[in-house]
Short mmCIF file of C-alpha atoms and ligand atoms in Angstrom, two decimals:
data_model
loop_
_atom_site.label_atom_id
_atom_site.label_comp_id
_atom_site.label_asym_id
_atom_site.label_seq_id
_atom_site.Cartn_x
_atom_site.Cartn_y
_atom_site.Cartn_z
CA MET A 1 0.00 0.00 0.00
CA SER A 2 1.34 3.46 -0.88
CA SER A 3 1.81 5.94 1.91
CA LYS A 4 -1.04 8.01 0.46
CA GLN A 5 -3.39 5.05 0.64
CA GLN A 6 -2.23 4.46 4.19
CA ALA A 7 -2.94 8.07 5.07
CA PHE A 8 -6.46 7.85 3.60
CA LYS A 9 -7.08 4.65 5.46
CA ALA A 10 -6.00 6.15 8.77
CA LEU A 11 -8.77 8.78 8.58
CA PRO A 12 -11.84 7.95 10.66
CA SER A 13 -15.28 7.82 9.05
CA THR A 14 -17.96 10.38 9.85
CA ASP A 15 -19.93 7.66 11.62
CA GLN A 16 -16.98 6.78 13.82
CA LEU A 17 -16.71 10.42 14.80
CA LEU A 18 -20.42 10.63 15.60
CA GLN A 19 -19.97 7.71 17.99
CA ALA A 20 -16.82 9.11 19.62
CA PRO A 21 -17.09 9.65 23.39
CA GLU A 22 -14.77 12.68 22.95
CA LEU A 23 -17.47 14.37 20.89
CA ALA A 24 -20.50 13.34 22.95
CA SER A 25 -20.81 16.63 24.80
CA ALA A 26 -20.38 18.56 21.55
CA ILE A 27 -23.31 16.64 20.02
CA GLU A 28 -25.33 17.42 23.13
CA ARG A 29 -24.59 21.11 22.65
CA VAL A 30 -24.86 21.69 18.91
CA GLY A 31 -26.80 18.68 17.70
CA HIS A 32 -26.07 15.71 15.46
CA ASP A 33 -26.46 17.50 12.11
CA GLU A 34 -24.10 20.35 12.91
CA LEU A 35 -21.45 17.92 14.14
CA LYS A 36 -21.81 15.83 11.00
CA ARG A 37 -21.38 18.91 8.82
CA VAL A 38 -18.24 20.01 10.62
CA ALA A 39 -16.80 16.47 10.69
CA LYS A 40 -17.33 16.17 6.95
CA GLU A 41 -15.67 19.54 6.35
CA ILE A 42 -12.60 18.50 8.31
CA LEU A 43 -12.33 15.04 6.76
CA ASP A 44 -12.67 16.55 3.27
CA ALA A 45 -9.88 18.98 4.07
CA HIS A 46 -7.66 16.11 5.22
CA ARG A 47 -8.38 14.09 2.07
CA GLN A 48 -7.57 17.07 -0.11
CA GLN A 49 -4.35 17.64 1.74
CA ILE A 50 -3.31 14.03 1.31
CA SER A 51 -4.15 14.05 -2.43
CA ALA A 52 -2.34 17.33 -3.00
CA ALA A 53 0.89 16.29 -1.28
CA ASP A 54 3.27 15.27 -4.07
CA THR A 55 5.82 13.65 -1.83
CA PRO A 56 4.62 10.83 0.41
CA THR A 57 3.89 12.27 3.86
CA PRO A 58 6.68 11.21 6.16
CA ALA A 59 6.16 9.74 9.59
CA GLN A 60 2.46 8.94 9.36
CA LEU A 61 0.45 9.12 12.55
CA ASP A 62 -1.20 5.89 13.56
CA GLU A 63 -4.98 5.57 13.41
CA LYS A 64 -5.52 6.42 17.04
CA GLN A 65 -3.45 9.57 16.76
CA VAL A 66 -5.29 10.66 13.62
CA PHE A 67 -8.60 9.98 15.34
CA ASP A 68 -7.65 12.12 18.36
CA LYS A 69 -6.39 14.87 16.13
CA VAL A 70 -9.60 15.01 14.10
CA CYS A 71 -11.73 14.99 17.28
CA HIS A 72 -9.72 17.95 18.55
CA GLN A 73 -10.24 19.85 15.34
CA VAL A 74 -13.97 19.16 15.38
CA ASN A 75 -14.23 20.42 18.95
CA ASP A 76 -12.17 23.52 18.20
CA ILE A 77 -14.24 24.46 15.18
CA LEU A 78 -17.51 23.85 16.98
CA GLU A 79 -16.36 25.97 19.88
CA SER A 80 -15.41 28.89 17.67
CA LYS A 81 -18.64 28.58 15.67
CA ASP A 82 -20.73 28.20 18.77
CA SER A 83 -19.96 31.56 20.35
CA SER A 84 -21.61 34.71 19.08
CA THR A 85 -19.46 37.20 17.25
CA LEU A 86 -21.36 39.99 19.02
CA VAL A 87 -19.64 40.51 22.36
CA SER A 88 -19.31 43.22 24.96
CA VAL A 89 -16.17 45.37 24.91
CA PHE A 90 -14.53 48.07 26.99
CA ASN A 91 -14.93 51.35 25.13
CA LEU A 92 -11.75 53.24 26.03
CA THR A 93 -11.68 55.18 22.77
CA GLY A 94 -12.55 58.47 24.44
CA THR A 95 -15.72 58.76 22.35
CA VAL A 96 -18.60 58.27 24.74
CA VAL A 97 -21.45 57.73 22.25
CA HIS A 98 -19.57 55.52 19.81
CA THR A 99 -21.72 54.38 16.88
CA ASN A 100 -19.45 51.43 16.07
CA LEU A 101 -19.44 50.32 19.69
CA GLY A 102 -23.18 50.31 20.17
CA ARG A 103 -23.81 53.93 21.24
CA ALA A 104 -25.68 54.35 24.52
CA LYS A 105 -25.35 51.84 27.36
CA LEU A 106 -28.79 51.37 28.83
CA PRO A 107 -29.83 51.87 32.45
CA ILE A 108 -30.73 48.77 34.42
CA GLU A 109 -34.43 49.69 34.42
CA ALA A 110 -34.42 49.53 30.62
CA VAL A 111 -32.47 46.26 30.56
CA ASN A 112 -35.00 44.64 32.90
CA ALA A 113 -37.97 45.90 30.92
CA ILE A 114 -36.42 44.61 27.69
CA SER A 115 -35.90 41.14 29.05
CA MET A 116 -39.44 41.07 30.41
CA VAL A 117 -41.12 41.83 27.08
CA ALA A 118 -38.62 39.63 25.25
CA ALA A 119 -39.46 36.57 27.33
CA ARG A 120 -43.19 37.02 27.78
CA ALA A 121 -46.32 38.06 25.94
CA SER A 122 -47.21 41.72 26.52
CA ASN A 123 -49.95 44.23 25.73
CA LEU A 124 -47.76 45.75 22.99
CA GLU A 125 -50.75 46.53 20.77
CA PHE A 126 -53.60 45.53 23.00
CA ASP A 127 -55.89 47.74 25.05
CA LEU A 128 -56.38 46.01 28.38
CA THR A 129 -59.42 48.17 29.19
CA THR A 130 -61.45 47.46 26.08
CA GLY A 131 -59.92 44.13 25.19
CA LYS A 132 -59.45 45.41 21.66
CA ARG A 133 -56.48 46.12 19.45
CA GLY A 134 -54.29 48.95 20.74
CA ASP A 135 -51.50 51.15 19.42
CA ARG A 136 -47.84 50.58 20.27
CA ASP A 137 -47.21 54.33 20.37
CA SER A 138 -49.63 54.60 23.29
CA HIS A 139 -46.98 53.35 25.75
CA LEU A 140 -44.75 56.32 25.04
CA GLU A 141 -46.66 59.13 23.42
CA GLN A 142 -48.14 60.80 26.49
CA MET A 143 -44.87 60.69 28.40
CA ILE A 144 -42.92 62.22 25.51
CA CYS A 145 -45.57 64.93 25.13
CA ASP A 146 -45.51 65.70 28.86
CA ILE A 147 -41.74 66.12 28.85
CA THR A 148 -41.36 68.00 25.57
CA GLY A 149 -44.61 69.95 25.49
CA ALA A 150 -45.35 68.52 22.02
CA GLU A 151 -48.94 67.86 20.92
CA ALA A 152 -48.14 64.39 19.61
CA ALA A 153 -45.29 61.93 19.16
CA THR A 154 -44.39 58.71 17.41
CA VAL A 155 -41.38 56.43 17.33
CA VAL A 156 -39.55 54.56 14.58
CA ASN A 157 -36.46 52.41 14.25
CA ASN A 158 -33.81 55.13 14.12
CA ASN A 159 -33.54 58.82 13.37
CA ALA A 160 -32.59 58.24 9.74
CA ALA A 161 -35.94 56.48 9.32
CA ALA A 162 -37.67 59.34 11.17
CA VAL A 163 -36.25 61.86 8.69
CA VAL A 164 -37.18 59.76 5.64
CA LEU A 165 -40.67 59.22 7.02
CA VAL A 166 -41.27 62.90 7.75
CA LEU A 167 -40.01 64.04 4.35
CA ASN A 168 -41.94 61.38 2.51
CA THR A 169 -45.12 62.25 4.39
CA LEU A 170 -44.91 66.02 3.91
CA ALA A 171 -43.08 66.41 0.65
CA GLN A 172 -43.54 63.41 -1.63
CA GLN A 173 -42.71 64.80 -5.10
CA LYS A 174 -42.56 68.27 -3.64
CA GLU A 175 -39.68 70.56 -2.80
CA VAL A 176 -37.95 70.68 0.54
CA LEU A 177 -36.09 73.93 1.16
CA ILE A 178 -32.85 73.64 3.08
CA SER A 179 -29.88 75.92 3.62
CA ARG A 180 -26.71 75.08 1.66
CA GLY A 181 -24.88 75.24 4.98
CA GLU A 182 -26.83 72.24 6.26
CA LEU A 183 -26.45 69.66 3.47
CA VAL A 184 -24.65 67.38 5.85
CA GLU A 185 -23.28 63.89 5.75
CA ILE A 186 -23.64 62.26 9.14
CA GLY A 187 -21.44 59.32 8.23
CA GLY A 188 -22.34 55.81 7.22
CA ALA A 189 -24.27 56.80 4.09
CA PHE A 190 -26.64 59.29 5.72
CA ARG A 191 -26.34 62.33 3.43
CA ILE A 192 -29.15 64.82 3.25
CA PRO A 193 -29.35 64.93 -0.59
CA ASP A 194 -29.53 61.11 -0.75
CA VAL A 195 -32.06 60.95 2.06
CA MET A 196 -34.27 63.42 0.18
CA ARG A 197 -34.10 61.25 -2.92
CA SER A 198 -35.00 58.10 -1.08
CA ALA A 199 -37.93 59.90 0.55
CA ASN A 200 -39.05 60.86 -2.95
CA ALA A 201 -38.75 64.56 -2.09
CA VAL A 202 -37.02 67.18 -4.20
CA LEU A 203 -34.12 68.95 -2.55
CA LYS A 204 -34.10 72.70 -3.10
CA GLU A 205 -30.94 74.35 -1.85
CA VAL A 206 -31.20 77.84 -0.47
CA GLY A 207 -28.54 80.47 0.27
CA THR A 208 -24.83 79.67 0.41
CA THR A 209 -22.52 77.45 2.42
CA ASN A 210 -21.62 80.10 4.98
CA ARG A 211 -24.50 82.56 4.81
CA THR A 212 -28.20 82.00 4.34
CA HIS A 213 -30.80 84.74 4.94
CA LEU A 214 -34.52 84.80 5.51
CA ARG A 215 -35.07 86.36 2.07
CA ASP A 216 -33.37 83.34 0.46
CA PHE A 217 -36.13 81.16 1.89
CA ALA A 218 -38.84 83.72 1.10
CA ASP A 219 -37.71 83.83 -2.55
CA ALA A 220 -37.65 80.05 -2.84
CA LEU A 221 -41.05 79.36 -1.26
CA GLY A 222 -43.73 78.58 -3.82
CA PRO A 223 -46.59 76.28 -4.78
CA ASP A 224 -44.21 73.30 -5.07
CA THR A 225 -42.83 73.66 -1.57
CA GLY A 226 -43.71 70.67 0.63
CA ALA A 227 -41.66 71.61 3.67
CA VAL A 228 -38.82 73.75 4.96
CA MET A 229 -36.16 71.81 6.79
CA LYS A 230 -33.45 72.65 9.25
CA VAL A 231 -30.72 70.10 9.93
CA HIS A 232 -28.65 70.41 13.05
CA THR A 233 -25.08 70.48 11.74
CA SER A 234 -24.03 68.11 14.40
CA ASN A 235 -20.62 66.95 13.32
CA TYR A 236 -18.97 70.13 12.06
CA GLU A 237 -19.05 73.87 12.54
CA ILE A 238 -18.90 76.67 10.02
CA GLN A 239 -16.96 79.53 11.55
CA GLY A 240 -16.07 83.05 10.46
CA PHE A 241 -18.27 85.13 8.15
CA THR A 242 -21.49 83.21 8.69
CA HIS A 243 -25.17 83.76 8.99
CA SER A 244 -28.06 81.39 9.46
CA VAL A 245 -31.70 82.32 9.87
CA PRO A 246 -32.94 82.35 13.46
CA GLU A 247 -35.36 79.45 13.83
CA ALA A 248 -38.21 81.63 15.12
CA GLU A 249 -38.02 83.83 12.01
CA LEU A 250 -37.93 80.86 9.67
CA SER A 251 -40.87 79.27 11.42
CA ALA A 252 -42.88 82.51 11.24
CA LEU A 253 -42.22 82.67 7.51
CA CYS A 254 -43.39 79.06 7.13
CA THR A 255 -46.54 79.73 9.12
CA GLU A 256 -47.30 82.69 6.90
CA HIS A 257 -46.97 80.46 3.81
CA GLU A 258 -48.75 77.51 5.47
CA VAL A 259 -45.76 75.25 4.86
CA PRO A 260 -44.57 72.84 7.57
CA TYR A 261 -41.25 73.68 9.18
CA VAL A 262 -39.33 70.58 10.28
CA SER A 263 -36.14 70.35 12.26
CA ASP A 264 -33.82 67.34 12.35
CA LEU A 265 -31.98 67.68 15.63
CA GLY A 266 -29.93 64.52 15.21
CA SER A 267 -28.78 64.03 18.73
CA GLY A 268 -31.39 66.13 20.46
CA THR A 269 -31.74 66.02 24.19
CA LEU A 270 -34.62 66.44 26.58
CA VAL A 271 -32.73 68.35 29.28
CA ASP A 272 -30.41 71.31 29.23
CA LEU A 273 -27.03 69.61 29.62
CA ALA A 274 -25.61 72.84 31.06
CA GLN A 275 -27.18 71.95 34.42
CA TYR A 276 -24.71 69.04 34.61
CA GLY A 277 -21.75 71.22 33.68
CA LEU A 278 -21.77 70.07 30.05
CA PRO A 279 -21.94 72.35 27.01
CA HIS A 280 -25.43 73.32 25.94
CA GLU A 281 -26.91 71.20 23.16
CA PRO A 282 -30.22 72.27 21.55
CA THR A 283 -33.12 70.58 23.31
CA VAL A 284 -36.30 69.28 21.76
CA GLN A 285 -38.32 71.68 23.94
CA GLU A 286 -36.40 74.72 22.68
CA THR A 287 -36.73 73.64 19.09
CA LEU A 288 -40.49 73.28 19.50
CA SER A 289 -40.72 76.63 21.25
CA PHE A 290 -38.94 78.27 18.29
CA GLY A 291 -41.88 77.07 16.23
CA ALA A 292 -40.81 73.79 14.61
CA ASP A 293 -43.88 71.87 13.45
CA LEU A 294 -42.07 68.53 13.59
CA VAL A 295 -38.78 67.61 15.27
CA THR A 296 -36.82 64.40 14.69
CA PHE A 297 -34.10 63.05 16.99
CA SER A 298 -32.25 59.85 17.93
CA GLY A 299 -33.09 57.58 20.83
CA ASP A 300 -29.54 56.33 21.30
CA LYS A 301 -27.38 59.43 21.07
CA LEU A 302 -27.51 61.99 23.89
CA LEU A 303 -30.92 60.73 24.95
CA GLY A 304 -29.14 57.60 26.18
CA GLY A 305 -31.73 55.01 25.15
CA PRO A 306 -32.00 52.16 22.65
CA GLN A 307 -31.70 52.74 18.89
CA ALA A 308 -34.82 54.63 17.86
CA GLY A 309 -35.98 57.72 16.02
CA ILE A 310 -38.48 59.99 17.72
CA ILE A 311 -40.82 62.35 15.91
CA VAL A 312 -42.66 65.03 17.90
CA GLY A 313 -44.76 68.03 16.99
CA LYS A 314 -48.17 69.18 15.75
CA LYS A 315 -50.85 66.55 16.11
CA ALA A 316 -52.22 66.95 12.58
CA LEU A 317 -48.76 66.34 11.10
CA VAL A 318 -47.84 63.47 13.42
CA ASP A 319 -51.16 61.84 12.50
CA ARG A 320 -50.25 62.08 8.83
CA VAL A 321 -46.86 60.55 9.61
CA LYS A 322 -48.54 57.68 11.45
CA ARG A 323 -50.81 56.98 8.47
CA ASN A 324 -47.91 56.74 6.00
CA PRO A 325 -47.47 53.07 4.98
CA LEU A 326 -43.72 53.49 5.54
CA LYS A 327 -44.46 53.91 9.25
CA ARG A 328 -45.33 50.22 9.33
CA ALA A 329 -42.02 49.38 7.69
CA PHE A 330 -40.07 51.58 10.11
CA ARG A 331 -41.92 50.77 13.32
CA VAL A 332 -40.04 49.92 16.50
CA ASP A 333 -39.78 46.50 17.98
CA LYS A 334 -41.26 45.71 21.41
CA MET A 335 -37.84 45.50 23.03
CA THR A 336 -36.85 48.93 21.80
CA LEU A 337 -40.14 50.29 23.01
CA ALA A 338 -39.79 48.73 26.45
CA GLY A 339 -36.27 50.13 26.84
CA LEU A 340 -37.20 53.56 25.58
CA VAL A 341 -40.17 53.86 27.94
CA GLU A 342 -37.87 53.27 30.92
CA VAL A 343 -35.22 55.69 29.68
CA ILE A 344 -37.71 58.46 29.06
CA ARG A 345 -39.30 57.80 32.44
CA LEU A 346 -35.95 58.71 34.05
CA TYR A 347 -36.22 62.17 32.48
CA LYS A 348 -39.14 62.93 34.76
CA ASP A 349 -36.56 63.45 37.50
CA PRO A 350 -33.73 65.47 35.91
CA ARG A 351 -31.96 66.03 39.22
CA ARG A 352 -31.09 62.36 39.53
CA LEU A 353 -30.66 61.70 35.82
CA HIS A 354 -26.87 61.97 35.79
CA THR A 355 -26.54 59.20 38.36
CA ARG A 356 -29.06 56.87 36.72
CA LEU A 357 -28.53 57.25 32.98
CA PRO A 358 -25.21 55.64 31.94
CA ILE A 359 -24.49 58.08 29.15
CA LEU A 360 -24.84 61.09 31.44
CA ARG A 361 -22.94 59.31 34.18
CA ASP A 362 -20.03 58.80 31.77
CA LEU A 363 -20.23 62.33 30.40
CA THR A 364 -20.34 63.99 33.82
CA ARG A 365 -17.75 61.80 35.51
CA PRO A 366 -15.42 64.07 37.51
CA VAL A 367 -11.88 64.07 36.14
CA GLN A 368 -10.46 63.50 39.64
CA GLU A 369 -12.32 60.21 39.73
CA VAL A 370 -10.91 59.17 36.36
CA ASP A 371 -7.47 60.25 37.55
CA SER A 372 -7.55 58.12 40.68
CA GLN A 373 -8.78 55.20 38.64
CA ALA A 374 -5.81 55.65 36.31
CA LEU A 375 -3.50 55.55 39.34
CA ARG A 376 -5.14 52.33 40.54
CA LEU A 377 -4.82 50.64 37.14
CA LEU A 378 -1.29 51.80 36.26
CA PRO A 379 0.64 49.12 38.22
CA TYR A 380 -1.47 46.30 36.76
CA ILE A 381 -0.96 47.44 33.18
CA LYS A 382 2.75 47.93 33.79
CA GLN A 383 3.06 44.47 35.23
CA ALA A 384 1.15 42.89 32.36
CA LEU A 385 3.34 44.55 29.73
CA SER A 386 6.71 44.08 31.45
CA SER A 387 9.69 45.99 30.11
CA SER A 388 8.62 46.20 26.47
CA ALA A 389 6.36 49.18 27.11
CA VAL A 390 6.36 52.47 28.95
CA VAL A 391 3.01 53.31 30.50
CA THR A 392 2.11 56.77 31.71
CA ILE A 393 -1.00 58.61 32.86
CA GLU A 394 -1.72 61.62 30.69
CA GLU A 395 -4.36 64.30 30.36
CA CYS A 396 -6.68 63.86 27.42
CA LYS A 397 -10.01 65.09 26.11
CA SER A 398 -12.97 62.81 25.61
CA GLN A 399 -15.61 63.60 23.07
CA ILE A 400 -19.33 63.00 23.20
CA GLY A 401 -19.48 61.43 19.76
CA SER A 402 -22.17 60.44 17.29
CA GLY A 403 -22.16 63.90 15.87
CA ALA A 404 -23.18 65.60 19.08
CA LEU A 405 -20.99 68.52 20.06
CA PRO A 406 -18.22 67.85 17.57
CA LEU A 407 -15.16 69.16 19.38
CA ASP A 408 -13.01 67.56 22.06
CA LEU A 409 -14.59 68.78 25.22
CA LEU A 410 -14.36 66.74 28.34
CA GLU A 411 -11.24 66.80 30.45
CA SER A 412 -10.21 63.19 31.07
CA ARG A 413 -7.29 60.89 31.86
CA ALA A 414 -5.71 58.17 29.79
CA LEU A 415 -3.29 55.34 30.22
CA VAL A 416 -0.82 55.90 27.41
CA ILE A 417 1.35 53.02 26.24
CA ARG A 418 4.48 53.55 24.18
CA PRO A 419 7.16 51.06 23.19
CA SER A 420 10.26 51.20 25.37
CA ASN A 421 13.56 52.14 23.74
CA GLU A 422 14.68 48.56 23.44
CA VAL A 423 11.74 47.58 21.19
CA ALA A 424 12.53 47.67 17.49
CA GLY A 425 9.89 48.21 14.78
CA LYS A 426 7.86 50.54 16.96
CA ASP A 427 4.86 51.08 14.69
CA GLY A 428 4.27 47.39 14.54
CA PHE A 429 4.60 47.20 18.31
CA VAL A 430 1.72 49.56 18.98
CA THR A 431 -0.63 48.00 16.41
CA GLY A 432 0.33 44.54 17.66
CA LEU A 433 -0.36 45.60 21.22
CA SER A 434 -3.74 47.05 20.33
CA GLU A 435 -4.59 43.75 18.62
CA ARG A 436 -3.67 41.86 21.80
CA PHE A 437 -5.93 44.11 23.87
CA ARG A 438 -8.70 43.52 21.36
CA SER A 439 -8.34 39.76 21.70
CA LEU A 440 -8.88 39.69 25.47
CA SER A 441 -12.01 37.94 26.82
CA VAL A 442 -13.68 41.33 27.01
CA PRO A 443 -11.90 43.15 24.19
CA VAL A 444 -10.42 46.52 25.12
CA VAL A 445 -10.74 49.13 22.37
CA GLY A 446 -8.57 52.23 22.60
CA ARG A 447 -7.14 54.54 19.98
CA ILE A 448 -3.70 54.90 18.43
CA HIS A 449 -2.30 58.39 18.19
CA ASP A 450 1.23 59.61 17.61
CA GLY A 451 2.80 56.19 18.00
CA ALA A 452 1.04 55.51 21.31
CA LEU A 453 -1.86 53.33 22.36
CA ILE A 454 -4.27 55.48 24.34
CA PHE A 455 -6.91 54.22 26.75
CA ASP A 456 -9.21 57.03 27.87
CA LEU A 457 -10.68 55.74 31.12
CA ARG A 458 -13.79 57.94 31.20
CA CYS A 459 -16.14 55.11 30.20
CA LEU A 460 -14.59 52.43 32.43
CA GLN A 461 -16.99 52.25 35.36
CA PRO A 462 -15.42 51.54 38.78
CA ASN A 463 -17.54 48.38 39.08
CA GLU A 464 -15.96 47.06 35.86
CA GLU A 465 -12.42 47.59 37.08
CA ASN A 466 -11.88 44.11 38.50
CA GLU A 467 -12.98 42.48 35.28
CA PHE A 468 -10.63 44.79 33.37
CA ILE A 469 -7.66 43.99 35.62
CA GLY A 470 -8.48 40.29 35.90
CA GLN A 471 -8.01 39.61 32.23
CA LEU A 472 -4.72 41.49 31.79
CA GLY A 473 -2.83 38.27 32.56
CA GLN A 474 -3.94 36.96 29.16
CA LEU A 475 -1.73 39.59 27.51
CA SER A 476 1.47 37.75 28.36
CA ASN A 477 0.29 34.41 26.95
C1 PLP B 1 -27.22 60.99 13.75
C2 PLP B 1 -28.06 61.86 12.92
C3 PLP B 1 -29.05 61.31 12.08
C4 PLP B 1 -29.27 59.84 11.99
O1 PLP B 1 -29.72 59.31 13.19
P1 PLP B 1 -29.60 57.73 13.49
O2 PLP B 1 -30.20 57.60 14.84
O3 PLP B 1 -28.16 57.39 13.42
O4 PLP B 1 -30.39 57.04 12.44
C5 PLP B 1 -29.81 62.18 11.35
N1 PLP B 1 -29.62 63.51 11.39
C6 PLP B 1 -28.68 64.07 12.18
C7 PLP B 1 -28.51 65.56 12.17
C8 PLP B 1 -27.86 63.27 12.98
O5 PLP B 1 -26.91 63.81 13.74
#
């Protein structure tokens, strides 16, 4: 027999593998069919390898060894396939509301409510008084109206959907007037001109990039105008020789022409953040008081809730929005709704909000607290990295993120890791190190700047510290 034939013969059959005691617990976990699929994949790979080898494979393993090896491979593959790719991470990037890292962390009240409606039947669209069909907006609408002073409200899947829905409802095949200074791209394919197109509305630019006046709008208003829109330029600022039309004036002009005035706040908040020592961000209440007929904003940016888009404003317009067939396509899921109800409920007590809402807790965290945390963590990081790295505590600025308040704002502290002098190929060192931090049990995500790996500690809660420290030992493996 040739050595190739011997090698083929040494491979176990799929049936033998399915009977193997070594794989019994795997079958229990993933089921017979999945194990069979993986076993076949691995055996096929082995057969291909044996066929492709042009020299006879030296020192063949005996059958038992081959069997053990294949069992190992099956178990390894099943294990890696069996765990979700969606995992929790430590966000030490310095961007508090990080779109790629899941934006707002939810308060415990929201988490509990979400698991309740997820596991059980609920009165999502059922009126318990009449026993008849109900409306899912009913769980939220009154509360949002009480807090914002709006006449009516509705909720969809995200703010992008809210904007599309509003434009499509008010301005299908009609013009939407918008200042040239507000034709923004939010990132990730949300660009106002494209959004207009997908809403089947016609974008009509008004004014110039840096200066737009009331008369520009007045001149552009006409029988084809479906709406006038203001977009909060959340992720950039135009500075210098600029002018934009005060919202109250624009809204008065729209009222005069009986055209709806809509404002996309993007991040939008329900409290004046200045009361927590943060920079002021336009609130939904202010925007309504300046005369906006509809306002759209995100549930998971500064609001600190689950991903959602909220539409508030005049009842007649919100009713039209609710009747648009797209509303059905964009509606929120029960889990989102349950979480959002609890988050908005916290806004009833603004004085305690910054201790109960994770996003505000992170944003308002005193720098002294971050500093002492850095001091506590420093020795553990140093120990885990040994002499290859120099670790220091440095001042840094966190940012709010997700387009809210674009500039670096919040005084914070970071653990900064640089290669020590003895390490050659320094660029590779820092990227390699950041990869190792990202492969920890709870991946740690920082940022690389100026040849250093930077961990802004603002979003590392004191009660997560032990978990953070506990896994550092894995770095030296
Ligand atoms: C973020 C943002 C959006 C999109 O909101 P999502 O919740 O991400 O869908 C729309 N408009 C503005 C001005 C924004 O900042």
